[in-house]
Short mmCIF file of C-alpha atoms in Angstrom, two decimals:
data_model
loop_
_atom_site.label_atom_id
_atom_site.label_comp_id
_atom_site.label_asym_id
_atom_site.label_seq_id
_atom_site.Cartn_x
_atom_site.Cartn_y
_atom_site.Cartn_z
CA MET K 998 77.64 191.67 -114.90
CA LYS K 999 79.85 188.59 -115.13
CA LEU K 1000 82.75 188.57 -117.59
CA GLY K 1001 81.88 186.53 -120.68
CA ARG K 1002 83.97 184.79 -123.28
CA LEU K 1003 86.43 186.92 -125.27
CA ASN K 1004 84.65 186.21 -128.54
CA HIS K 1005 87.09 188.06 -130.78
CA ILE K 1006 89.62 190.82 -131.13
CA GLY K 1007 88.77 193.25 -133.92
CA VAL K 1008 91.71 193.99 -136.19
CA ALA K 1009 91.45 196.76 -138.76
CA THR K 1010 93.19 196.22 -142.08
CA PRO K 1011 93.38 198.16 -145.33
CA SER K 1012 93.00 194.84 -147.19
CA ILE K 1013 91.38 191.64 -145.96
CA ALA K 1014 92.85 189.87 -148.99
CA ASP K 1015 96.39 190.80 -147.88
CA SER K 1016 95.59 189.94 -144.26
CA ILE K 1017 94.36 186.49 -145.26
CA VAL K 1018 97.73 185.86 -146.94
CA HIS K 1019 99.48 187.08 -143.76
CA TYR K 1020 97.46 184.90 -141.38
CA ARG K 1021 97.69 181.87 -143.69
CA ASP K 1022 101.32 182.06 -144.83
CA THR K 1023 103.13 183.96 -142.05
CA MET K 1024 101.10 182.89 -139.02
CA GLY K 1025 99.94 179.49 -140.26
CA ALA K 1026 96.21 179.85 -139.66
CA THR K 1027 94.30 176.85 -140.98
CA SER K 1028 90.73 178.01 -140.42
CA ILE K 1029 89.91 181.26 -142.19
CA HIS K 1030 86.25 181.96 -142.89
CA LYS K 1031 84.77 183.47 -146.02
CA PRO K 1032 84.77 187.29 -145.97
CA PHE K 1033 81.40 189.02 -146.08
CA ASP K 1034 80.02 192.56 -146.13
CA LEU K 1035 78.37 194.07 -143.07
CA PRO K 1036 76.96 197.27 -144.58
CA GLU K 1037 75.23 198.30 -141.32
CA GLN K 1038 78.67 198.73 -139.75
CA GLY K 1039 80.40 199.96 -142.90
CA VAL K 1040 82.86 197.08 -142.90
CA LYS K 1041 83.84 193.96 -144.74
CA VAL K 1042 84.52 191.18 -142.23
CA CYS K 1043 86.60 188.00 -142.14
CA PHE K 1044 86.97 185.72 -139.12
CA VAL K 1045 90.18 183.79 -138.46
CA ASP K 1046 89.91 180.98 -135.90
CA THR K 1047 92.64 180.48 -133.33
CA PRO K 1048 93.15 177.00 -131.88
CA THR K 1049 92.48 175.99 -128.28
CA ASP K 1050 93.75 173.23 -126.03
CA SER K 1051 90.17 171.97 -125.68
CA GLY K 1052 89.51 171.85 -129.41
CA MET K 1053 86.46 174.04 -128.80
CA ASN K 1054 85.86 177.57 -130.05
CA GLY K 1055 88.75 179.92 -129.36
CA THR K 1056 88.91 183.70 -129.45
CA GLN K 1057 88.71 184.71 -133.08
CA ILE K 1058 90.53 187.42 -134.99
CA GLU K 1059 87.94 189.57 -136.72
CA LEU K 1060 89.56 191.27 -139.68
CA ILE K 1061 87.66 194.41 -140.67
CA GLU K 1062 88.20 196.43 -143.83
CA PRO K 1063 86.40 199.67 -144.65
CA LEU K 1064 83.27 199.30 -146.75
CA GLY K 1065 82.58 202.63 -148.41
CA GLU K 1066 83.83 206.13 -147.76
CA MET K 1067 81.73 206.63 -144.64
CA SER K 1068 83.14 203.58 -142.87
CA ALA K 1069 83.71 204.05 -139.16
CA ILE K 1070 87.19 202.57 -139.48
CA ASN K 1071 88.48 204.98 -142.14
CA ASN K 1072 89.67 207.30 -139.36
CA PHE K 1073 91.48 204.49 -137.61
CA LEU K 1074 93.28 203.51 -140.82
CA GLU K 1075 94.27 207.10 -141.53
CA LYS K 1076 96.09 207.09 -138.20
CA ASN K 1077 97.27 203.48 -138.59
CA PRO K 1078 97.79 202.85 -142.31
CA LEU K 1079 99.04 199.29 -141.77
CA GLY K 1080 96.01 198.46 -139.63
CA GLY K 1081 96.09 197.24 -136.06
CA GLN K 1082 94.10 196.30 -132.98
CA HIS K 1083 90.77 198.08 -133.19
CA HIS K 1084 88.46 196.63 -130.53
CA VAL K 1085 87.78 193.71 -128.21
CA CYS K 1086 84.49 191.82 -128.00
CA PHE K 1087 83.10 190.04 -124.96
CA GLU K 1088 80.01 187.85 -124.88
CA VAL K 1089 77.05 188.29 -122.55
CA PRO K 1090 74.02 186.01 -122.15
CA ASP K 1091 71.48 188.87 -122.47
CA ILE K 1092 72.27 192.02 -124.45
CA GLU K 1093 69.47 194.19 -123.02
CA GLU K 1094 70.44 193.35 -119.46
CA ALA K 1095 74.10 194.16 -120.22
CA ARG K 1096 73.16 197.44 -121.90
CA ALA K 1097 71.10 198.47 -118.89
CA GLU K 1098 74.00 197.66 -116.56
CA PHE K 1099 76.48 199.72 -118.59
CA GLU K 1100 73.99 202.60 -118.64
CA VAL K 1101 73.57 202.47 -114.87
CA MET K 1102 77.36 202.56 -114.54
CA GLY K 1103 77.39 205.74 -116.63
CA LYS K 1104 79.37 204.23 -119.51
CA ARG K 1105 78.88 205.91 -122.87
CA ILE K 1106 77.27 203.48 -125.31
CA LEU K 1107 77.88 204.24 -128.98
CA GLY K 1108 74.60 204.11 -130.86
CA PRO K 1109 71.75 201.63 -130.75
CA THR K 1110 71.95 197.91 -130.16
CA ARG K 1111 72.25 196.30 -133.57
CA ILE K 1112 73.01 192.98 -135.26
CA GLY K 1113 76.71 192.21 -135.38
CA ALA K 1114 78.99 190.03 -137.47
CA HIS K 1115 77.90 186.82 -135.74
CA GLY K 1116 74.22 187.58 -136.31
CA THR K 1117 73.45 188.39 -132.67
CA PRO K 1118 72.74 191.79 -131.06
CA ILE K 1119 75.76 193.90 -130.13
CA PHE K 1120 76.65 197.37 -128.91
CA PHE K 1121 79.89 199.29 -128.50
CA VAL K 1122 81.12 201.13 -125.39
CA HIS K 1123 83.28 204.26 -125.66
CA PRO K 1124 87.03 203.58 -125.24
CA LYS K 1125 87.35 206.57 -122.90
CA ASP K 1126 85.10 204.77 -120.42
CA MET K 1127 86.82 201.42 -120.95
CA GLN K 1128 90.48 202.08 -120.17
CA GLY K 1129 91.25 203.13 -123.72
CA MET K 1130 89.73 200.08 -125.40
CA LEU K 1131 86.80 200.28 -127.77
CA THR K 1132 84.70 197.43 -126.37
CA GLU K 1133 82.01 195.48 -128.16
CA ILE K 1134 79.45 193.62 -126.09
CA MET K 1135 77.80 190.78 -127.97
CA GLU K 1136 75.00 188.40 -127.11
CA THR K 1137 76.25 184.80 -127.15
CA PRO K 1138 74.89 182.87 -130.13
CA LYS K 1139 72.25 180.37 -129.06
CA GLU K 1140 73.23 176.74 -128.52
CA GLY K 1141 74.27 175.05 -131.74
CA ALA K 1142 75.23 178.28 -133.45
CA HIS K 1143 78.70 178.47 -131.91
CA TRP K 1144 80.45 177.28 -135.01
CA SER K 1145 78.83 179.47 -137.61
CA ASN K 1146 80.88 182.30 -139.13
CA MET L 663 104.57 177.64 -138.83
CA LYS L 664 101.14 176.64 -137.59
CA LEU L 665 99.03 179.20 -135.76
CA GLY L 666 99.07 178.54 -132.03
CA ARG L 667 96.74 179.46 -129.23
CA LEU L 668 96.06 183.16 -128.64
CA ASN L 669 97.60 183.07 -125.18
CA HIS L 670 96.82 186.67 -124.25
CA ILE L 671 96.22 190.18 -125.40
CA GLY L 672 98.57 192.68 -123.81
CA VAL L 673 96.80 195.74 -122.46
CA ALA L 674 98.82 198.73 -121.28
CA THR L 675 97.51 200.64 -118.30
CA PRO L 676 98.79 203.52 -116.20
CA SER L 677 97.58 201.68 -113.09
CA ILE L 678 97.09 197.94 -112.66
CA ALA L 679 95.29 198.69 -109.38
CA ASP L 680 92.69 200.79 -111.23
CA SER L 681 92.43 198.21 -114.01
CA ILE L 682 91.77 195.44 -111.51
CA VAL L 683 88.83 197.47 -110.18
CA HIS L 684 87.60 197.97 -113.76
CA TYR L 685 87.82 194.30 -114.72
CA ARG L 686 86.33 193.15 -111.42
CA ASP L 687 83.54 195.70 -110.94
CA THR L 688 82.66 196.89 -114.46
CA MET L 689 83.41 193.76 -116.47
CA GLY L 690 82.73 191.16 -113.79
CA ALA L 691 85.97 189.19 -113.99
CA THR L 692 86.14 186.52 -111.30
CA SER L 693 89.68 185.24 -111.83
CA ILE L 694 92.32 187.94 -111.51
CA HIS L 695 95.84 186.80 -110.70
CA LYS L 696 98.29 188.45 -108.33
CA PRO L 697 100.32 191.22 -109.98
CA PHE L 698 104.08 190.75 -110.17
CA ASP L 699 107.12 192.64 -111.44
CA LEU L 700 108.91 191.59 -114.60
CA PRO L 701 111.98 193.83 -114.41
CA GLU L 702 113.57 192.30 -117.56
CA GLN L 703 110.70 193.80 -119.57
CA GLY L 704 110.32 196.93 -117.48
CA VAL L 705 106.73 196.12 -116.60
CA LYS L 706 104.48 195.13 -113.75
CA VAL L 707 102.11 192.37 -114.94
CA CYS L 708 98.66 191.12 -113.95
CA PHE L 709 96.75 188.36 -115.75
CA VAL L 710 92.95 188.38 -115.95
CA ASP L 711 91.36 185.11 -117.06
CA THR L 712 88.46 185.10 -119.49
CA PRO L 713 86.00 182.20 -119.39
CA THR L 714 85.56 179.59 -122.12
CA ASP L 715 82.75 177.28 -123.16
CA SER L 716 85.03 174.31 -122.48
CA GLY L 717 86.00 175.44 -119.01
CA MET L 718 89.65 175.18 -120.06
CA ASN L 719 92.19 177.97 -120.37
CA GLY L 720 90.93 180.96 -122.33
CA THR L 721 92.80 183.87 -123.86
CA GLN L 722 93.99 186.03 -120.98
CA ILE L 723 94.14 189.78 -120.63
CA GLU L 724 97.69 190.71 -119.65
CA LEU L 725 97.62 194.07 -117.89
CA ILE L 726 101.00 195.79 -118.09
CA GLU L 727 102.02 198.87 -116.16
CA PRO L 728 105.37 200.65 -116.55
CA LEU L 729 108.06 199.59 -114.09
CA GLY L 730 110.62 202.36 -113.94
CA GLU L 731 111.35 205.34 -116.15
CA MET L 732 112.96 203.30 -118.89
CA SER L 733 109.94 201.05 -119.38
CA ALA L 734 109.23 200.14 -122.99
CA ILE L 735 105.57 201.06 -122.53
CA ASN L 736 106.11 204.62 -121.32
CA ASN L 737 106.01 205.80 -124.93
CA PHE L 738 102.76 203.95 -125.56
CA LEU L 739 101.15 205.53 -122.49
CA GLU L 740 102.31 209.00 -123.50
CA LYS L 741 100.33 208.57 -126.72
CA ASN L 742 97.49 206.70 -125.00
CA PRO L 743 97.20 208.06 -121.45
CA LEU L 744 94.20 205.86 -120.61
CA GLY L 745 96.01 202.75 -121.79
CA GLY L 746 94.82 200.39 -124.50
CA GLN L 747 95.62 197.37 -126.61
CA HIS L 748 99.38 197.02 -126.74
CA HIS L 749 100.21 193.60 -128.24
CA VAL L 750 98.92 190.12 -129.01
CA CYS L 751 100.65 186.89 -127.99
CA PHE L 752 100.47 183.56 -129.80
CA GLU L 753 101.89 180.26 -128.55
CA VAL L 754 104.31 178.05 -130.45
CA PRO L 755 105.58 174.59 -129.48
CA ASP L 756 109.26 175.49 -130.06
CA ILE L 757 110.55 179.04 -129.71
CA GLU L 758 113.85 178.56 -131.55
CA GLU L 759 112.12 176.97 -134.52
CA ALA L 760 109.60 179.83 -134.63
CA ARG L 761 112.33 182.45 -134.38
CA ALA L 762 114.23 180.85 -137.27
CA GLU L 763 111.07 180.82 -139.38
CA PHE L 764 110.33 184.50 -138.74
CA GLU L 765 113.97 185.33 -139.58
CA VAL L 766 113.77 183.43 -142.86
CA MET L 767 110.59 185.36 -143.68
CA GLY L 768 112.52 188.60 -143.13
CA LYS L 769 110.42 189.73 -140.16
CA ARG L 770 112.16 192.11 -137.78
CA ILE L 771 112.53 190.49 -134.37
CA LEU L 772 112.90 192.90 -131.47
CA GLY L 773 115.84 191.87 -129.32
CA PRO L 774 116.87 188.49 -128.01
CA THR L 775 114.64 185.60 -127.00
CA ARG L 776 113.99 186.01 -123.29
CA ILE L 777 111.80 184.68 -120.50
CA GLY L 778 108.29 186.13 -120.54
CA ALA L 779 105.51 186.61 -118.03
CA HIS L 780 104.49 182.94 -118.12
CA GLY L 781 108.05 181.79 -117.44
CA THR L 782 108.66 180.44 -120.94
CA PRO L 783 110.86 181.89 -123.73
CA ILE L 784 109.34 184.66 -125.84
CA PHE L 785 110.29 187.19 -128.50
CA PHE L 786 108.53 190.15 -130.09
CA VAL L 787 108.08 190.86 -133.81
CA HIS L 788 107.95 194.43 -135.15
CA PRO L 789 104.41 195.73 -135.72
CA LYS L 790 105.42 197.12 -139.13
CA ASP L 791 106.03 193.57 -140.31
CA MET L 792 102.89 192.23 -138.63
CA GLN L 793 100.07 194.33 -140.07
CA GLY L 794 100.44 197.01 -137.43
CA MET L 795 100.30 194.66 -134.45
CA LEU L 796 103.17 194.24 -132.02
CA THR L 797 103.23 190.45 -131.84
CA GLU L 798 104.68 188.32 -129.07
CA ILE L 799 105.58 184.72 -129.82
CA MET L 800 105.70 182.55 -126.72
CA GLU L 801 106.66 178.95 -126.14
CA THR L 802 103.71 176.98 -124.75
CA PRO L 803 104.21 176.10 -121.10
CA LYS L 804 104.95 172.41 -120.66
CA GLU L 805 102.15 170.04 -119.72
CA GLY L 806 100.82 170.69 -116.24
CA ALA L 807 101.94 174.31 -116.20
CA HIS L 808 98.90 175.65 -118.09
CA TRP L 809 97.24 177.01 -115.02
CA SER L 810 100.15 178.79 -113.38
CA ASN L 811 100.21 182.59 -113.42
#
């Protein structure tokens, strides 16, 4: 495969409300999207845009807060109560093709391909096969959808 | 302050050589810079470019490997032998102004302002004051220097 855009870095937080204050007041973020629930993943999500020299879409910060007691990030927050860097997400043009390539390479894929926070198909690859980084692979939104969420 | 560009994510690795193979062969990176030593920080550094829709400079992956037994990332690698996400780095137009603002906000700054991997002044802010993320603040390279390193 060919490396795609670093769509976002996933940042776990015990409170998206507190994190919004941090990114707005401490870091000076000016484009913070509306939080929403993603029950399929067991998380509440909020995207923070980072600026670019081009003015086009930069790598986003994806704040994720546990949604429910079975949330996949409860474990992470038990070990890191303040939150922290949880995963990285790269775009690919075709999710099925990418999945097949990771499978051929013997990388452990975590669960089925499903719809992610940007409304396109995604899957996760095991951090132990990815140099210690939980890695999300996400299909690039189709033309014209770049600016949603 | 105003949020600046997400210059890079810092990724600790026990072996930059192995990581280069991973980013080239597994992830398909096509622009991997030459590794170099940064003895002031006790690390060997290698930047991997990620593509953007604009074709301009994207957020980089900064691979860091310990340089010497006193390296600041030895502790991190003891806890995470495979490596993993170590820090995030945001740009600011003026490092002294940013440092003063973080000081006024009561954020713990780790050590003096020094020259970072891109040849501009940087400082680090304590993860406990930054929602669990070790955060590097870096002065944006001057016009024309965007593509070096």
